[in-house]
Structure formats: C-alpha cells, structure tokens
C-alpha cells in the first residue's frame, strides 16, 4: 500500500482529494436514490434500503453499497433499470450533434492533476485493471456501471458530467486526431480519440489525456472537447468526473481500492 497525495487544478481553482471525495459522496447517494426511484431493490446485507435510508449513510457506506449493488445487479439488469434514462440521454446527444458543423469551436473541459507517491508505471497497472472490466472499474467513479458490447464494439456504460442519465459511450482511439488545445510539449499523450453513442452516432466529442513524469510522481492533463450546445453544467461537471475517475485509478494503483 503506497502513500500518495493528489491535487487538482480546475478552471484556476485548487481542489484537494477531500473535496473531490465530497463530490463522490453526493454522487454515490445520487446513484442509490436513482436506482430506488427506478424500482430497483437496493440492499445492504440483505436488508432493503428506502430512499430516506440513503440520506443517513456514511461516506464509506454509500460508496460500498453503491459498488455492492452494481455488482449484485450486473450490467444486464442495470441496462434494464436505466433503459429510459439511456434513451433520453442518447436523444439529448443526438439533438446536440444535429446542430454540429465541421469547424465549429469546441467547449473545452480540462482537469490538471498532480500526484505524488505514485509513478507512471503504477498508474499503468491501475489502468489495465480498470480496462479489464473488473470491479475496480466500477469503484473508480460513482457513475460507472459497466462495459457493454455494442455492434461488436466495447462501450462504457456511465454518466457524463454529473448531468442527465447514463448512456453507452464508445471511445474510438485515434492518435492522429488534432486536438484544439494548447498542450505543453513535455506531456506525453496516453489516450486520444473521439466518442460515439452505443448505436455508432458520432458525438463530435474528443477525449485526450496527457501525462508526464515528475520527481515526486506524475502530472496529468485530462481533457475533453465538447460540441457547441453541450450544456455548460455537463462540461464543467465532467471536469469533476474526470478528477474523480482518475483519483479512483490512483487509489487502485496505490492499493487503496
């Protein structure tokens, strides 16, 4: 188990690990409330929990119960539970991209992450675990629900930007895409691609994450570029989502999850 420290810079403001974990606490409760609202039997040690019970959970219990219930239901059942929310969120994206024109400026989403005590190699191991689709991927962010094959293409099943519902999102890796952001030359790209909905609809959303070694550990620039018309709340919320997701990966790398 490694000692580590994580700090984030988002829109010129500094966020500590504790601040990001406070967001995670609220989103864990949100997911549990949502599942109960949608008719799922959310349980803790075989005891059914009410909507109000969720408001009395500790931070640790909210995270544990969210993860345990997602594992209990499994991806197929979660797809059934969230069927209408997925449809509505997909339609929101289709409405956004219906107004997309080639060459339009993007809405930037940028999270700078500084990590001490965890190396690039450590993080790579955490990423491999998460990409393998084990429970650590679900634990890395409150709004990760699983992985799904769509038309023989893997898709993440997750919420974006703490806005709307979850949907199926395919990342098509495309390292040669030009990202319209000014990235310092000492950062190395480790993910560059674009997003599609589960049915293959191009979301005209770019994802590009960059990393560099430091004497203390590593730094990352976690970025997305959203099309015009994407709700500002989603764009800014996704900066927090990225911070939460990669904090989760650091915890996996440090054997904290």
Tab-separated table of C-alpha atoms in Angstrom:
chain	number	residue	atom	x	y	z
A	1	UNK	CA	0.000	0.000	0.000
A	2	UNK	CA	1.557	3.271	-1.157
A	3	UNK	CA	1.354	6.700	0.490
A	4	UNK	CA	0.247	9.268	-2.043
A	5	UNK	CA	-1.147	12.772	-2.374
A	6	UNK	CA	-3.383	14.126	-5.125
A	7	UNK	CA	-4.241	17.726	-6.002
A	8	UNK	CA	-6.282	19.146	-8.873
A	9	UNK	CA	-6.389	22.466	-10.691
A	10	UNK	CA	-9.716	23.093	-12.431
A	11	UNK	CA	-10.561	26.456	-14.007
A	12	UNK	CA	-7.905	28.134	-11.861
A	13	UNK	CA	-9.193	26.687	-8.596
A	14	UNK	CA	-7.362	24.145	-6.444
A	15	UNK	CA	-9.286	21.041	-5.390
A	16	UNK	CA	-7.955	18.693	-2.733
A	17	UNK	CA	-8.586	14.949	-2.655
A	18	UNK	CA	-11.033	15.552	0.196
A	19	UNK	CA	-13.045	18.000	-1.938
A	20	UNK	CA	-13.323	15.519	-4.807
A	21	UNK	CA	-14.342	12.799	-2.348
A	22	UNK	CA	-17.106	15.111	-1.096
A	23	UNK	CA	-18.472	15.245	-4.665
A	24	UNK	CA	-18.194	11.451	-4.830
A	25	UNK	CA	-20.213	11.106	-1.617
A	26	UNK	CA	-23.060	13.105	-3.126
A	27	UNK	CA	-22.924	11.176	-6.411
A	28	UNK	CA	-22.890	7.823	-4.614
A	29	UNK	CA	-26.071	8.869	-2.818
A	30	UNK	CA	-27.494	10.175	-6.091
A	31	UNK	CA	-26.982	6.804	-7.816
A	32	UNK	CA	-28.529	4.893	-4.911
A	33	UNK	CA	-31.514	7.267	-4.797
A	34	UNK	CA	-31.878	6.946	-8.561
A	35	UNK	CA	-31.843	3.147	-8.547
A	36	UNK	CA	-34.511	3.061	-5.827
A	37	UNK	CA	-36.600	5.632	-7.731
A	38	UNK	CA	-36.371	3.442	-10.834
A	39	UNK	CA	-37.705	0.421	-8.945
A	40	UNK	CA	-34.526	-1.456	-8.012
A	41	UNK	CA	-34.255	-3.247	-4.670
A	42	UNK	CA	-31.136	-1.644	-3.177
A	43	UNK	CA	-29.898	-3.709	-0.253
A	44	UNK	CA	-27.254	-3.709	2.443
A	45	UNK	CA	-26.510	-7.131	3.938
A	46	UNK	CA	-29.815	-8.439	2.550
A	47	UNK	CA	-31.812	-5.570	4.096
A	48	UNK	CA	-33.755	-3.448	1.624
A	49	UNK	CA	-32.976	0.254	1.897
A	50	UNK	CA	-35.528	3.017	1.455
A	51	UNK	CA	-34.981	6.277	-0.384
A	52	UNK	CA	-34.675	8.023	3.005
A	53	UNK	CA	-32.251	5.416	4.372
A	54	UNK	CA	-29.700	6.573	1.800
A	55	UNK	CA	-29.566	10.030	3.401
A	56	UNK	CA	-28.316	8.503	6.651
A	57	UNK	CA	-25.360	6.632	5.139
A	58	UNK	CA	-21.751	7.483	5.913
A	59	UNK	CA	-19.385	8.365	3.082
A	60	UNK	CA	-17.747	4.934	3.283
A	61	UNK	CA	-21.061	3.046	3.397
A	62	UNK	CA	-22.512	4.991	0.467
A	63	UNK	CA	-19.521	4.030	-1.718
A	64	UNK	CA	-19.558	0.413	-0.561
A	65	UNK	CA	-23.308	-0.066	-1.016
A	66	UNK	CA	-23.255	1.582	-4.454
A	67	UNK	CA	-20.490	-0.782	-5.600
A	68	UNK	CA	-22.019	-3.883	-3.999
A	69	UNK	CA	-25.403	-3.268	-5.592
A	70	UNK	CA	-23.975	-2.605	-9.046
A	71	UNK	CA	-22.070	-5.880	-8.782
A	72	UNK	CA	-25.180	-7.653	-7.466
A	73	UNK	CA	-27.400	-6.420	-10.303
A	74	UNK	CA	-24.836	-6.933	-13.052
A	75	UNK	CA	-24.645	-4.957	-16.277
A	76	UNK	CA	-27.654	-6.562	-17.989
A	77	UNK	CA	-30.001	-5.747	-15.094
A	78	UNK	CA	-28.597	-2.224	-14.813
A	79	UNK	CA	-29.300	-1.700	-18.516
A	80	UNK	CA	-32.918	-2.670	-17.831
A	81	UNK	CA	-33.158	-0.380	-14.805
A	82	UNK	CA	-31.739	2.592	-16.721
A	83	UNK	CA	-33.376	1.865	-20.083
A	84	UNK	CA	-35.466	5.058	-20.233
A	85	UNK	CA	-32.669	7.239	-18.875
A	86	UNK	CA	-30.282	5.879	-21.514
A	87	UNK	CA	-32.819	6.634	-24.260
A	88	UNK	CA	-33.385	10.181	-23.019
A	89	UNK	CA	-29.662	10.892	-22.671
A	90	UNK	CA	-28.972	9.464	-26.131
A	91	UNK	CA	-31.661	11.748	-27.553
A	92	UNK	CA	-30.093	14.742	-25.784
A	93	UNK	CA	-26.799	13.996	-27.536
A	94	UNK	CA	-28.487	13.484	-30.895
A	95	UNK	CA	-30.172	16.878	-30.513
A	96	UNK	CA	-26.791	18.457	-29.714
A	97	UNK	CA	-24.936	16.938	-32.660
A	98	UNK	CA	-27.805	17.701	-35.058
A	99	UNK	CA	-26.583	21.304	-34.923
A	100	UNK	CA	-22.886	20.435	-35.278
A	101	UNK	CA	-20.961	21.912	-38.204
A	102	UNK	CA	-17.420	20.946	-39.164
A	103	UNK	CA	-15.024	23.606	-37.936
A	104	UNK	CA	-17.239	24.812	-35.081
A	105	UNK	CA	-15.267	25.727	-31.946
A	106	UNK	CA	-15.360	23.225	-29.102
A	107	UNK	CA	-16.228	23.685	-25.443
A	108	UNK	CA	-13.053	22.761	-23.513
A	109	UNK	CA	-13.022	20.586	-20.401
A	110	UNK	CA	-9.602	20.493	-18.686
A	111	UNK	CA	-8.534	18.965	-15.378
A	112	UNK	CA	-4.918	19.226	-14.248
A	113	UNK	CA	-3.929	16.510	-11.775
A	114	UNK	CA	-0.741	16.377	-9.713
A	115	UNK	CA	0.149	13.105	-7.966
A	116	UNK	CA	2.950	12.469	-5.518
A	117	UNK	CA	3.944	8.965	-4.398
A	118	UNK	CA	2.553	7.118	-7.461
A	119	UNK	CA	4.575	6.621	-10.642
A	120	UNK	CA	3.547	6.332	-14.268
A	121	UNK	CA	4.182	2.579	-14.126
A	122	UNK	CA	1.965	2.265	-11.039
A	123	UNK	CA	-0.834	4.135	-12.790
A	124	UNK	CA	-0.470	1.948	-15.875
A	125	UNK	CA	-1.170	-1.111	-13.755
A	126	UNK	CA	-4.285	0.553	-12.350
A	127	UNK	CA	-5.469	1.446	-15.839
A	128	UNK	CA	-5.001	-2.128	-17.031
A	129	UNK	CA	-7.104	-3.422	-14.137
A	130	UNK	CA	-9.889	-0.929	-14.841
A	131	UNK	CA	-9.860	-1.585	-18.586
A	132	UNK	CA	-10.077	-5.320	-17.911
A	133	UNK	CA	-13.575	-4.622	-16.611
A	134	UNK	CA	-13.237	-5.953	-13.077
A	135	UNK	CA	-14.927	-4.336	-10.075
A	136	UNK	CA	-12.192	-1.713	-9.784
A	137	UNK	CA	-13.619	-0.003	-12.868
A	138	UNK	CA	-16.977	0.337	-11.114
A	139	UNK	CA	-15.286	1.598	-7.957
A	140	UNK	CA	-13.237	4.246	-9.788
A	141	UNK	CA	-16.247	6.568	-10.170
A	142	UNK	CA	-19.751	6.501	-8.614
A	143	UNK	CA	-21.340	6.752	-12.071
A	144	UNK	CA	-19.537	3.845	-13.733
A	145	UNK	CA	-21.977	0.996	-14.350
A	146	UNK	CA	-20.074	-1.474	-16.523
A	147	UNK	CA	-18.895	-2.322	-20.025
A	148	UNK	CA	-21.158	-3.390	-22.897
A	149	UNK	CA	-20.542	-4.764	-26.377
A	150	UNK	CA	-22.387	-2.663	-28.970
A	151	UNK	CA	-22.269	-3.918	-32.551
A	152	UNK	CA	-19.108	-5.856	-31.555
A	153	UNK	CA	-17.525	-2.638	-30.237
A	154	UNK	CA	-16.934	-2.189	-26.483
A	155	UNK	CA	-18.746	0.731	-24.858
A	156	UNK	CA	-18.541	2.242	-21.405
A	157	UNK	CA	-21.841	2.429	-19.523
A	158	UNK	CA	-21.595	5.584	-17.440
A	159	UNK	CA	-22.911	9.029	-16.669
A	160	UNK	CA	-21.106	12.067	-18.065
A	161	UNK	CA	-20.549	15.347	-16.307
A	162	UNK	CA	-22.942	14.656	-13.420
A	163	UNK	CA	-25.738	15.723	-15.794
A	164	UNK	CA	-28.693	13.773	-17.158
A	165	UNK	CA	-28.640	9.994	-17.107
A	166	UNK	CA	-26.090	7.368	-18.055
A	167	UNK	CA	-25.582	6.236	-21.622
A	168	UNK	CA	-23.427	3.885	-23.643
A	169	UNK	CA	-20.320	5.566	-24.980
A	170	UNK	CA	-17.752	4.063	-27.323
A	171	UNK	CA	-14.281	5.564	-27.377
A	172	UNK	CA	-12.701	5.190	-30.784
A	173	UNK	CA	-8.961	5.577	-30.311
A	174	UNK	CA	-7.483	7.838	-32.969
A	175	UNK	CA	-3.997	9.083	-32.018
A	176	UNK	CA	-3.662	11.233	-35.149
A	177	UNK	CA	-6.662	13.456	-34.358
A	178	UNK	CA	-5.760	17.128	-33.963
A	179	UNK	CA	-6.855	18.276	-30.500
A	180	UNK	CA	-7.699	22.022	-30.451
A	181	UNK	CA	-5.956	22.660	-27.129
A	182	UNK	CA	-2.552	24.076	-26.234
A	183	UNK	CA	-0.794	21.131	-24.555
A	184	UNK	CA	2.762	21.737	-23.203
A	185	UNK	CA	5.351	19.747	-25.112
A	186	UNK	CA	6.658	17.886	-22.042
A	187	UNK	CA	3.376	15.972	-21.703
A	188	UNK	CA	3.004	12.630	-23.482
A	189	UNK	CA	-0.381	11.543	-24.864
A	190	UNK	CA	-1.770	8.306	-23.486
A	191	UNK	CA	-5.361	8.482	-24.743
A	192	UNK	CA	-6.607	10.321	-27.830
A	193	UNK	CA	-9.882	9.546	-29.538
A	194	UNK	CA	-13.475	10.504	-30.152
A	195	UNK	CA	-16.770	9.369	-28.681
A	196	UNK	CA	-19.748	7.600	-30.237
A	197	UNK	CA	-23.092	6.609	-28.795
A	198	UNK	CA	-23.808	2.912	-28.492
A	199	UNK	CA	-25.516	2.907	-31.907
A	200	UNK	CA	-22.458	4.458	-33.561
A	201	UNK	CA	-23.705	8.064	-33.672
A	202	UNK	CA	-20.681	10.395	-33.652
A	203	UNK	CA	-20.933	12.606	-30.546
A	204	UNK	CA	-18.341	15.017	-32.013
A	205	UNK	CA	-16.675	14.870	-28.615
A	206	UNK	CA	-12.904	14.483	-28.382
A	207	UNK	CA	-11.063	12.929	-25.455
A	208	UNK	CA	-7.335	13.425	-24.961
A	209	UNK	CA	-5.396	12.690	-21.796
A	210	UNK	CA	-1.717	13.509	-21.284
A	211	UNK	CA	0.868	12.533	-18.687
A	212	UNK	CA	4.409	13.385	-17.598
A	213	UNK	CA	6.837	12.055	-15.000
A	214	UNK	CA	7.939	14.310	-12.153
A	215	UNK	CA	10.490	13.850	-9.390
A	216	UNK	CA	7.611	13.340	-6.923
A	217	UNK	CA	5.344	11.186	-9.097
A	218	UNK	CA	3.415	12.363	-12.128
A	219	UNK	CA	1.148	15.043	-13.560
A	220	UNK	CA	-1.768	14.624	-15.938
A	221	UNK	CA	-3.833	16.853	-18.174
A	222	UNK	CA	-7.260	15.225	-18.548
A	223	UNK	CA	-9.144	16.882	-21.378
A	224	UNK	CA	-12.309	16.652	-23.446
A	225	UNK	CA	-13.644	18.885	-26.184
A	226	UNK	CA	-17.435	19.055	-26.405
A	227	UNK	CA	-19.500	20.357	-29.333
A	228	UNK	CA	-21.305	23.681	-29.176
A	229	UNK	CA	-24.684	23.308	-27.461
A	230	UNK	CA	-23.468	20.843	-24.832
A	231	UNK	CA	-24.915	22.084	-21.532
A	232	UNK	CA	-22.333	24.111	-19.630
A	233	UNK	CA	-23.262	22.177	-16.489
A	234	UNK	CA	-22.204	18.940	-18.205
A	235	UNK	CA	-18.924	20.386	-19.496
A	236	UNK	CA	-17.937	21.771	-16.092
A	237	UNK	CA	-19.318	18.742	-14.291
A	238	UNK	CA	-17.173	16.475	-16.414
A	239	UNK	CA	-14.057	18.202	-15.122
A	240	UNK	CA	-15.048	16.905	-11.675
A	241	UNK	CA	-15.995	13.498	-13.133
A	242	UNK	CA	-12.511	13.167	-14.638
A	243	UNK	CA	-10.912	14.163	-11.339
A	244	UNK	CA	-12.971	11.513	-9.535
A	245	UNK	CA	-12.266	8.831	-12.139
A	246	UNK	CA	-8.503	9.310	-12.168
A	247	UNK	CA	-8.374	9.700	-8.388
A	248	UNK	CA	-10.002	6.262	-8.346
A	249	UNK	CA	-7.317	4.914	-10.683
A	250	UNK	CA	-4.581	6.355	-8.449
A	251	UNK	CA	-6.192	4.625	-5.466
A	252	UNK	CA	-6.210	1.351	-7.409
A	253	UNK	CA	-2.536	1.859	-8.284
A	254	UNK	CA	-1.777	2.580	-4.617
A	255	UNK	CA	-3.757	-0.493	-3.454
A	256	UNK	CA	-6.340	1.704	-1.753
A	257	UNK	CA	-9.294	0.054	-3.555
